[in-house]
Short mmCIF file of C-alpha atoms in Angstrom, two decimals:
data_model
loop_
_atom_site.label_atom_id
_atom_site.label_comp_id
_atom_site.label_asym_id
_atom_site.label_seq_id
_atom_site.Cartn_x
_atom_site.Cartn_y
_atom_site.Cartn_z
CA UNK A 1 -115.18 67.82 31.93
CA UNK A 2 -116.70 65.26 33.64
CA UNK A 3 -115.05 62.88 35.72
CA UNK A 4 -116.87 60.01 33.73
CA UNK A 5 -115.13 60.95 30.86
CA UNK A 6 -111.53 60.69 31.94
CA UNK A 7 -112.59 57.42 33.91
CA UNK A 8 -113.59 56.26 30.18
CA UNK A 9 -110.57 57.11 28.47
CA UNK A 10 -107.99 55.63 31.28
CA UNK A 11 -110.05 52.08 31.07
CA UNK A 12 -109.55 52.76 27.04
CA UNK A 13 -105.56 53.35 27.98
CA UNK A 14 -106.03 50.37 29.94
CA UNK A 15 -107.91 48.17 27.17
CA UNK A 16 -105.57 48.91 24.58
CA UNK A 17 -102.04 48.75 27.28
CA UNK A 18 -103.79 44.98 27.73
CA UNK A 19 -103.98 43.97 23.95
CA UNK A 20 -100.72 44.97 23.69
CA UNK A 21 -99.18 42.38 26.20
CA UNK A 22 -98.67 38.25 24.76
CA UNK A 23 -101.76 36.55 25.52
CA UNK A 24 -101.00 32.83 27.66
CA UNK A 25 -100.89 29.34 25.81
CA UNK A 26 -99.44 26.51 25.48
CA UNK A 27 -96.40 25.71 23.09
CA UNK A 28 -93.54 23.18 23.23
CA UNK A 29 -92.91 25.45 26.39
CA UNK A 30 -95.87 27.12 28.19
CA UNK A 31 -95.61 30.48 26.87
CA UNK A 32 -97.14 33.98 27.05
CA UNK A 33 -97.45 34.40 22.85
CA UNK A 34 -97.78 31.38 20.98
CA UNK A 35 -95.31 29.92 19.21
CA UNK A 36 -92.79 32.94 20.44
CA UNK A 37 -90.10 32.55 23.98
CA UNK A 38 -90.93 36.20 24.68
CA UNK A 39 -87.82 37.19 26.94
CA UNK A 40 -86.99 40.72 28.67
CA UNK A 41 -83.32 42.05 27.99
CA UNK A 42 -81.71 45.38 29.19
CA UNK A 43 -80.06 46.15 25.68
CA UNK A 44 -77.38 48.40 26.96
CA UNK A 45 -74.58 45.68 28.56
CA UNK A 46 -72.04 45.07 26.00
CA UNK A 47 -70.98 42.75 24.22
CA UNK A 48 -74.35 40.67 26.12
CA UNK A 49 -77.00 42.60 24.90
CA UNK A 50 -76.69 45.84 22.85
CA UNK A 51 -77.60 47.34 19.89
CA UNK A 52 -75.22 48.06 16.95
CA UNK A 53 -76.59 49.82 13.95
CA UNK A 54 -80.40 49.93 15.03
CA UNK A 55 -80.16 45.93 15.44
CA UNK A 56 -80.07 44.22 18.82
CA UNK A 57 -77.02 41.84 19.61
CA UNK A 58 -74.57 40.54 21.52
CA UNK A 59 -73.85 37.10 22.81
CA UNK A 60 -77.30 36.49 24.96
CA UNK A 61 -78.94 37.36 21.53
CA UNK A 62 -76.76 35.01 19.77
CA UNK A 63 -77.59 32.25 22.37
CA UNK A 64 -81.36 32.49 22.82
CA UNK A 65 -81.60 32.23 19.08
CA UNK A 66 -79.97 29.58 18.84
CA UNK A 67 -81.80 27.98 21.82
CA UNK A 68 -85.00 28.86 20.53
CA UNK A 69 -84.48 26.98 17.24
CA UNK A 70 -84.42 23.61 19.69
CA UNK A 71 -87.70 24.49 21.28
CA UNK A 72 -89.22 25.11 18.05
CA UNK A 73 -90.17 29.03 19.28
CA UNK A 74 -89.49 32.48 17.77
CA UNK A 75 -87.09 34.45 19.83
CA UNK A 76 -89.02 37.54 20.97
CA UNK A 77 -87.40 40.10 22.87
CA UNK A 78 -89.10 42.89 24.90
CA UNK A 79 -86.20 45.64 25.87
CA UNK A 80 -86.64 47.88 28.99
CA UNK A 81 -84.18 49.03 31.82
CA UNK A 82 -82.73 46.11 34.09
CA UNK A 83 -85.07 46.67 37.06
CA UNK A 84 -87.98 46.05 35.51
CA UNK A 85 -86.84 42.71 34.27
CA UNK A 86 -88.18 40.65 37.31
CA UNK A 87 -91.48 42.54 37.67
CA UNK A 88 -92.26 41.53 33.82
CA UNK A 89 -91.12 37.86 34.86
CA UNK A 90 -93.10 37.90 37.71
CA UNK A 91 -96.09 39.69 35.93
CA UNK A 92 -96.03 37.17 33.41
CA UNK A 93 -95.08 39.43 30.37
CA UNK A 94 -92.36 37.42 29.89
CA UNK A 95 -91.33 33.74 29.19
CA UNK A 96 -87.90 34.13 30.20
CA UNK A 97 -85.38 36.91 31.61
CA UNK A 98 -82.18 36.75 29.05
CA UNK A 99 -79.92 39.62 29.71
CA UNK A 100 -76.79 38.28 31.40
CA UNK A 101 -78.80 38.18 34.87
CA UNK A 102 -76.07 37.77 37.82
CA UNK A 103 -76.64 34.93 39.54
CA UNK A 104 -76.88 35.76 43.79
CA UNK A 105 -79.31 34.95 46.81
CA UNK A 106 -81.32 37.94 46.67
CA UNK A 107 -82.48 36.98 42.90
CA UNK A 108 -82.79 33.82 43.67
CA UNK A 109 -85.49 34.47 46.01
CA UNK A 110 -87.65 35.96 43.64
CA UNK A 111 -86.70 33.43 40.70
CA UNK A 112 -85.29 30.18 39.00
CA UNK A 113 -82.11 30.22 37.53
CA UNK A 114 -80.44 28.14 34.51
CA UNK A 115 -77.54 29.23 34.41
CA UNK A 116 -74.82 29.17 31.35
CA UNK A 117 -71.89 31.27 31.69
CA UNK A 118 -69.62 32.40 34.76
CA UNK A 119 -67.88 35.36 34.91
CA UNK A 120 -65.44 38.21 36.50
CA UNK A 121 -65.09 41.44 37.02
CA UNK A 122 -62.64 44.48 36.55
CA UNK A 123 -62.09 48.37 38.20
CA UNK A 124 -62.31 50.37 35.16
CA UNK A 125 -60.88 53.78 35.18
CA UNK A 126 -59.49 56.77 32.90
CA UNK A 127 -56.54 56.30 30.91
CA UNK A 128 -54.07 57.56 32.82
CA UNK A 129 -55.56 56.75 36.15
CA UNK A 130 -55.41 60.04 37.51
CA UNK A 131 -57.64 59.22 41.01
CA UNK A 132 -55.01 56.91 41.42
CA UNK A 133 -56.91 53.91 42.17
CA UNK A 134 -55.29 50.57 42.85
CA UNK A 135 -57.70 47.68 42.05
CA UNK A 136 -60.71 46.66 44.62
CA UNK A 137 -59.52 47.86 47.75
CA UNK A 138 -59.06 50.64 50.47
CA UNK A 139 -58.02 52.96 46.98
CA UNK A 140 -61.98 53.19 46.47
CA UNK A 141 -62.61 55.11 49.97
CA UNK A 142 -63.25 58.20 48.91
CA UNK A 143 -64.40 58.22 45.50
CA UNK A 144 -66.82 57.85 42.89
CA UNK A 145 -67.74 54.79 41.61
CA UNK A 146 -70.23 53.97 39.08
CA UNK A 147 -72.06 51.04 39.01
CA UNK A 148 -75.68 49.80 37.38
CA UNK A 149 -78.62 50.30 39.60
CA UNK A 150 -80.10 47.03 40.91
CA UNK A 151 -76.78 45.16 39.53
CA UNK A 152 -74.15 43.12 41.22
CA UNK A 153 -72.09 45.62 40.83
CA UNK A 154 -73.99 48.38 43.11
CA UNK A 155 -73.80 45.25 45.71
CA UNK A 156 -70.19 45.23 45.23
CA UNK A 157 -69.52 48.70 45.77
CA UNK A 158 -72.09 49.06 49.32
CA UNK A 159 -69.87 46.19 50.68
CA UNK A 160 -66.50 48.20 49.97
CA UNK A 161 -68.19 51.32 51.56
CA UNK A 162 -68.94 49.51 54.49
CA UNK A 163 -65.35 48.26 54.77
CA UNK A 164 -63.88 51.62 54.24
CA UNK A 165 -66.55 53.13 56.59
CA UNK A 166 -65.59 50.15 59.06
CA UNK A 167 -61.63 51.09 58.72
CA UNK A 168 -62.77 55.05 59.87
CA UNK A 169 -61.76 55.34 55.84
CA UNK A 170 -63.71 58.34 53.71
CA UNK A 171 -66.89 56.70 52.71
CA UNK A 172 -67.22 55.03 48.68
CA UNK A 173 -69.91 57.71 46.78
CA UNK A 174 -71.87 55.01 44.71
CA UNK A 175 -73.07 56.48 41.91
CA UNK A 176 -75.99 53.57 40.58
CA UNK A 177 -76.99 54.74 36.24
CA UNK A 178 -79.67 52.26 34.38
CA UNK A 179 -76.76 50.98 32.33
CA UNK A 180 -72.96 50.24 32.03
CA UNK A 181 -72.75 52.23 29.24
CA UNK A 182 -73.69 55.41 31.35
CA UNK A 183 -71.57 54.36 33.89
CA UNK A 184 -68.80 54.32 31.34
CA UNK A 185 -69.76 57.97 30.14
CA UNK A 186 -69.36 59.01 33.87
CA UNK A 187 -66.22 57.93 33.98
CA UNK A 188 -64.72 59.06 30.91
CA UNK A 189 -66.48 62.27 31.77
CA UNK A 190 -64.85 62.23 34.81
CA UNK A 191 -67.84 62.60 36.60
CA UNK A 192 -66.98 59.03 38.27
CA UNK A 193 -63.37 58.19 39.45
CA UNK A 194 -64.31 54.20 38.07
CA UNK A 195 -66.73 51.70 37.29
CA UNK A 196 -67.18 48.00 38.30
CA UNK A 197 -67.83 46.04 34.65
CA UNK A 198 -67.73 42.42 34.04
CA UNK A 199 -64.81 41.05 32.37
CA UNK A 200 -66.14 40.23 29.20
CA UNK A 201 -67.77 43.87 28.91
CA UNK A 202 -64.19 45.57 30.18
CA UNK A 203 -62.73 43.62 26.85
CA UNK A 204 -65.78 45.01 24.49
CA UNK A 205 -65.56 48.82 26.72
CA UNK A 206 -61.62 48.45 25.59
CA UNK A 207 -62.14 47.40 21.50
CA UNK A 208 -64.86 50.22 21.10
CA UNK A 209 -62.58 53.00 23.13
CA UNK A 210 -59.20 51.59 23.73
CA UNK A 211 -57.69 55.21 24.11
CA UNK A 212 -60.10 56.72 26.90
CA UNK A 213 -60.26 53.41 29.45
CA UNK A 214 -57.52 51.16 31.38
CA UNK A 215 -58.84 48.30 34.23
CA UNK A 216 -56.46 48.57 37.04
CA UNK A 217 -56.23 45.45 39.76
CA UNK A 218 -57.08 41.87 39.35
CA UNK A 219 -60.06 40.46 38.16
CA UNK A 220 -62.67 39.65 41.19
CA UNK A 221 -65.16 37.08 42.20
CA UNK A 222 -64.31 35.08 38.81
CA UNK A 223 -66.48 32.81 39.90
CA UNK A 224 -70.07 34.28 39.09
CA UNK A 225 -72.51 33.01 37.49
CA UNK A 226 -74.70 34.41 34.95
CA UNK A 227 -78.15 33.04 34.23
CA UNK A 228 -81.39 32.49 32.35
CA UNK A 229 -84.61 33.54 34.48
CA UNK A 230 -87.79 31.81 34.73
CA UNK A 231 -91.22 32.08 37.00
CA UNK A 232 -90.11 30.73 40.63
CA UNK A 233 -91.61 27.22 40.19
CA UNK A 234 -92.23 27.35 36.36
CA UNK A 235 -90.23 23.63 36.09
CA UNK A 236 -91.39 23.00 32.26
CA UNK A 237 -89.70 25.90 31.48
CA UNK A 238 -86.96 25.31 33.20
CA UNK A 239 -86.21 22.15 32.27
CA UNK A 240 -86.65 22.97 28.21
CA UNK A 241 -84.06 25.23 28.69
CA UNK A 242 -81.46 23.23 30.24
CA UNK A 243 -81.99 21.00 27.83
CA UNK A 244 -81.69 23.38 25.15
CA UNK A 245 -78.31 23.95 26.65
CA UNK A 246 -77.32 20.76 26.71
CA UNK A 247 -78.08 20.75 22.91
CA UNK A 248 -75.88 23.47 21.80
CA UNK A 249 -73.12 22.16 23.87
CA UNK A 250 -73.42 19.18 22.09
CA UNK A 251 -73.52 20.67 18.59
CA UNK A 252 -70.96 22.58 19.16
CA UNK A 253 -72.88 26.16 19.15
CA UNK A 254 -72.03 26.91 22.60
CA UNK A 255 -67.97 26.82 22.26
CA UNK A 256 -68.85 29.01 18.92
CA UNK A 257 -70.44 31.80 20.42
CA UNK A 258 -68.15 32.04 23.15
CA UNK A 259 -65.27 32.09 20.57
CA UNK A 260 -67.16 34.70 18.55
CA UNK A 261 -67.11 37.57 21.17
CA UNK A 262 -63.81 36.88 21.92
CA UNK A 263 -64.64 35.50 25.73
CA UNK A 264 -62.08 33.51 27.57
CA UNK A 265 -62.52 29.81 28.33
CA UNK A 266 -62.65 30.16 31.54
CA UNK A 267 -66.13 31.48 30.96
CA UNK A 268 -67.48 28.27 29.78
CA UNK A 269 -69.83 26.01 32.55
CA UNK A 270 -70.35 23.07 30.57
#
């Protein structure tokens, strides 16, 4: 065939990719479908963002509907795997990134952040331990951990094989999957020795299976925050948000949700 003819067809594949994708106007925020917040979520970190019974939920899902309500917008969410979320951000496919986004330099780079939760995290293993693995610490050299690609937790895990590589320790294998819930199978699978997972999702991982996990260790850097992303620079949204925020707090939605999933109060910001 002529080369014509496929040229046609991809700018067809291109016409029709195009009319797919939110068209930009102007709402009560500036936003890329009117009248929606169209906002990218990984749908695979429970209890944040997940889907139960063909329906997306979770406490993020919770939130931003709630938050929408105050800036008189339809909650729209767009799902795809966790490192695309800043390229659709970025790209302008999206309003907002809401998909319990760890707050930390790197991101914030690339950017804005409001954020509305902070957060811990645990060393999940096997019931039963059987690598024998202590908590974050010198117990890790050695062995398989499983962590989310492009997530705080694959950070985590580099820095602890650099300190067991540094102690002339047997280096940290990191495996990196597109979500915790793989990383979960891995380990239960025994295909990873443990996972890094954020407190809140080591209490969900625990309800759904409490026979096949245990978290061994203290919790670790408690202190991190989880945020909202908008457009580096893109104040008006920014500012609608926080706002928003402030609004649930003050009706009383926020301390509701975060008594619904069953989240400590230490999680709580405002």
């Amino acid at each position: 065939m002529p080369s014509s003819y496929f040229t046609l067809n991809r700018l067809r594949g291109m016409m029709f990719s195009l009319a797919l994708l939110p068209v930009v106007s102007h709402a009560a925020v500036e936003s890329v479908s009117p009248g929606k917040l169209t906002y990218g979520t990984a749908a695979t970190f429970m209890p944040f963002e997940f889907v139960k019974d063909g329906k997306l939920t979770g406490f993020d899902i919770d939130l931003i509907t709630a938050l929408s309500k105050h800036l008189d917008l339809t909650p729209a969410p767009m799902a795809m795997e966790f490192k695309g979320l800043i390229p659709a951000l970025q790209g302008k496919r999206l309003d907002i990134i809401n998909s319990a986004m760890y707050v930390n330099p790197t991101r914030a780079a690339q950017v804005d952040f409001v954020p509305y939760l902070k957060i811990g995290s645990r060393v999940v293993v096997r019931k039963g331990n059987p690598a024998g693995i202590t908590g974050r610490d010198m117990s890790l050299c050695g062995k398989n951990i499983a962590v989310t690609l492009g997530g705080i937790e694959e950070s985590q895990a580099r820095v602890d094989n650099k300190n067991c590589v540094a102690a002339n320790k047997a280096a940290i294998n990191v495996l990196t999957f597109p979500a915790a819930t793989d990383s979960a199978v891995a380990v239960a699978q025994g295909r990873a020795d443990a996972e890094f997972l954020s407190t809140p999702g080591t209490l969900a991982l625990f309800s759904e299976k409490p026979d096949v996990f245990e978290a061994v260790g203290p919790e670790f850097e408690a202190d991190t925050h989880i945020a909202f992303a908008v457009r580096k620079g893109d104040a008006e949204t920014k500012a609608q948000l926080e706002k928003g925020l402030q609004s649930l707090v003050k009706d009383g939605t926020y301390k509701q949700l975060i008594e619904k999933w069953n989240f400590p109060d230490s999680v709580a910001i405002f």
